Short mmCIF file of C-alpha atoms in Angstrom, two decimals:
data_model
loop_
_atom_site.label_atom_id
_atom_site.label_comp_id
_atom_site.label_asym_id
_atom_site.label_seq_id
_atom_site.Cartn_x
_atom_site.Cartn_y
_atom_site.Cartn_z
CA MET A 1 35.78 58.57 116.15
CA LYS A 2 35.86 62.32 115.58
CA LYS A 3 39.40 62.48 117.03
CA THR A 4 40.48 59.69 114.67
CA LEU A 5 39.17 61.57 111.63
CA ILE A 6 40.76 64.82 112.75
CA LEU A 7 44.11 63.10 113.36
CA ALA A 8 44.03 61.24 110.05
CA SER A 9 43.04 64.41 108.19
CA ALA A 10 45.82 66.41 109.85
CA LEU A 11 48.36 63.73 109.04
CA ALA A 12 47.17 63.58 105.44
CA ALA A 13 47.52 67.35 105.12
CA LEU A 14 51.02 67.22 106.56
CA ASN A 15 51.98 64.48 104.15
CA PHE A 16 50.84 66.43 101.09
CA ALA A 17 53.13 69.25 102.23
CA ALA A 18 56.07 66.93 103.01
CA PRO A 19 59.01 66.77 100.61
CA ALA A 20 59.33 63.60 98.54
CA ALA A 21 62.64 62.75 100.24
CA ALA A 22 60.78 62.06 103.51
CA GLN A 23 58.95 59.23 101.74
CA ASP A 24 62.13 57.61 100.40
CA LYS A 25 63.57 56.48 103.74
CA PRO A 26 64.91 52.92 103.66
CA ALA A 27 62.86 50.29 105.48
CA THR A 28 65.36 49.38 108.22
CA ASP A 29 63.24 49.51 111.38
CA VAL A 30 61.68 46.34 112.81
CA LEU A 31 58.11 47.47 112.02
CA SER A 32 58.92 48.05 108.34
CA LYS A 33 60.75 44.71 108.16
CA MET A 34 57.75 42.96 109.72
CA PHE A 35 55.35 44.49 107.19
CA ILE A 36 57.64 43.52 104.30
CA TRP A 37 57.35 39.94 105.60
CA TRP A 38 53.60 40.40 106.24
CA ASN A 39 52.98 41.48 102.62
CA GLU A 40 54.78 38.41 101.28
CA ALA A 41 53.04 36.15 103.82
CA PHE A 42 49.65 37.46 102.69
CA ARG A 43 50.41 36.04 99.23
CA THR A 44 51.63 32.74 100.73
CA PRO A 45 48.95 30.38 102.07
CA GLY A 46 49.96 28.91 105.43
CA ALA A 47 52.57 31.60 106.20
CA TYR A 48 50.59 33.25 109.00
CA THR A 49 51.61 31.02 111.90
CA PRO A 50 52.34 31.84 115.53
CA GLU A 51 55.94 30.71 114.91
CA ASN A 52 56.37 33.16 112.03
CA PHE A 53 54.78 36.02 113.97
CA SER A 54 57.14 35.17 116.86
CA LYS A 55 60.09 36.17 114.68
CA PHE A 56 58.89 39.77 114.96
CA PHE A 57 56.59 39.88 118.01
CA THR A 58 56.82 39.20 121.73
CA PRO A 59 54.57 36.29 122.83
CA ASP A 60 51.96 38.65 124.31
CA ALA A 61 52.06 41.33 121.57
CA THR A 62 48.89 43.36 121.08
CA LEU A 63 47.24 45.27 118.26
CA VAL A 64 45.17 48.29 119.27
CA LEU A 65 42.99 49.87 116.57
CA GLU A 66 41.11 53.09 117.27
CA GLY A 67 41.66 52.60 121.01
CA ARG A 68 40.39 49.00 121.13
CA THR A 69 42.61 45.93 121.64
CA VAL A 70 41.77 43.55 118.78
CA ILE A 71 44.70 41.11 119.07
CA ASP A 72 46.42 39.80 122.19
CA GLY A 73 49.28 37.32 121.66
CA VAL A 74 50.98 35.75 118.64
CA GLY A 75 48.30 33.05 118.38
CA GLN A 76 45.66 35.73 117.81
CA TRP A 77 47.93 37.55 115.32
CA ALA A 78 48.06 34.34 113.29
CA THR A 79 44.33 33.51 113.42
CA HIS A 80 43.27 37.12 112.77
CA PHE A 81 45.31 37.40 109.59
CA GLN A 82 44.57 33.83 108.46
CA ARG A 83 40.90 34.84 108.51
CA ILE A 84 41.55 37.97 106.42
CA GLN A 85 43.78 36.01 104.03
CA SER A 86 41.16 33.29 103.53
CA GLY A 87 38.56 35.92 102.58
CA GLY A 88 40.26 36.43 99.22
CA GLY A 89 41.45 39.59 97.55
CA ASP A 90 44.67 41.49 98.11
CA VAL A 91 45.84 43.58 101.05
CA GLU A 92 49.15 45.41 101.20
CA ILE A 93 50.83 47.70 103.71
CA VAL A 94 52.90 50.09 101.58
CA VAL A 95 56.58 49.93 102.55
CA PRO A 96 58.58 52.09 102.74
CA PHE A 97 56.18 54.03 104.91
CA LYS A 98 55.20 57.61 104.09
CA ASP A 99 57.01 58.56 107.29
CA VAL A 100 58.73 56.56 110.00
CA PHE A 101 61.05 57.40 112.86
CA GLU A 102 62.32 55.79 116.02
CA ALA A 103 62.44 57.32 119.50
CA GLY A 104 63.64 55.12 122.33
CA ASP A 105 61.67 51.86 122.27
CA ARG A 106 59.03 53.19 119.87
CA VAL A 107 58.71 53.23 116.10
CA TYR A 108 56.29 55.88 114.83
CA THR A 109 54.69 55.44 111.44
CA TYR A 110 52.37 57.01 108.91
CA HIS A 111 51.49 54.67 106.06
CA VAL A 112 49.01 53.50 103.44
CA ILE A 113 46.99 50.28 103.59
CA ARG A 114 45.51 49.30 100.22
CA SER A 115 43.22 46.45 99.24
CA ARG A 116 41.27 44.83 96.42
CA ARG A 117 38.33 42.49 96.76
CA ASP A 118 35.43 41.55 94.51
CA GLY A 119 36.47 44.10 91.88
CA LYS A 120 36.58 46.97 94.38
CA THR A 121 39.60 48.82 95.71
CA GLY A 122 40.04 50.20 99.19
CA CYS A 123 42.61 52.52 100.70
CA SER A 124 43.30 53.79 104.22
CA LEU A 125 45.80 56.05 105.87
CA ALA A 126 47.17 54.76 109.17
CA ALA A 127 49.22 56.48 111.85
CA GLY A 128 50.54 55.20 115.13
CA HIS A 129 53.43 53.51 116.81
CA ALA A 130 54.94 50.19 117.80
CA GLU A 131 56.30 49.55 121.29
CA LEU A 132 59.47 47.42 121.24
CA GLU A 133 60.82 45.03 123.86
CA GLY A 134 64.13 43.28 123.30
CA GLY A 135 64.11 44.21 119.61
CA LYS A 136 60.66 42.71 119.02
CA ILE A 137 57.25 44.32 118.67
CA ALA A 138 55.27 44.24 121.93
CA SER A 139 52.37 46.38 120.69
CA ILE A 140 51.14 48.21 117.62
CA VAL A 141 48.72 51.10 118.19
CA LEU A 142 47.06 52.61 115.09
CA VAL A 143 44.34 54.96 114.05
CA ARG A 144 43.07 54.62 110.48
CA HIS A 145 41.03 56.68 108.08
CA THR A 146 39.41 55.03 105.08
CA LEU A 147 39.69 57.19 101.98
CA GLU A 148 36.52 57.32 99.90
CA ALA A 149 36.92 58.02 96.19
CA GLY A 150 34.94 61.12 95.29
CA LYS A 151 34.85 62.35 98.91
CA ASP A 152 38.53 62.32 99.91
CA PRO A 153 41.61 63.04 97.84
CA LEU A 154 43.16 59.63 97.15
CA ASP A 155 46.77 59.19 98.15
CA PRO A 156 49.06 58.47 95.18
CA GLN A 157 49.94 55.12 96.78
CA CYS A 158 46.32 53.94 96.71
CA TRP A 159 45.31 51.33 94.15
CA THR A 160 42.73 52.68 91.72
CA LYS A 161 42.25 49.54 89.61
#
């Protein structure tokens, strides 16, 4: 956990020093395209299906958060996000990402995740990478840091209302 906070803090500090042009990169990589779809699907009941996830993911794609595998396979991608969607509120992955680059079969990212539920807003910074196989996502590995208003400086991309 301590490593996660140190990494997220370091990435946040680097971002505040980064020129604005680094944040204006077009969303052309497969991970950005998937999250553009994901954001629209979140607002569309019934859109989170294994078939729709299969357009972007390999059949056995995983999601690893803070070192723990939380999703294994497109069926789990669908049920995991159906559950979040059915809980109400809004969740959005901000695209274009704060920073993104590709190296070989990996897409590295640093981005904002923002949410609203029950009159409260939430915001996290996330950093990690996606492993690609055959042009599809085989794995996403992320560390996240939840920003707390009053304790942490809020990123300009966070929702405040």
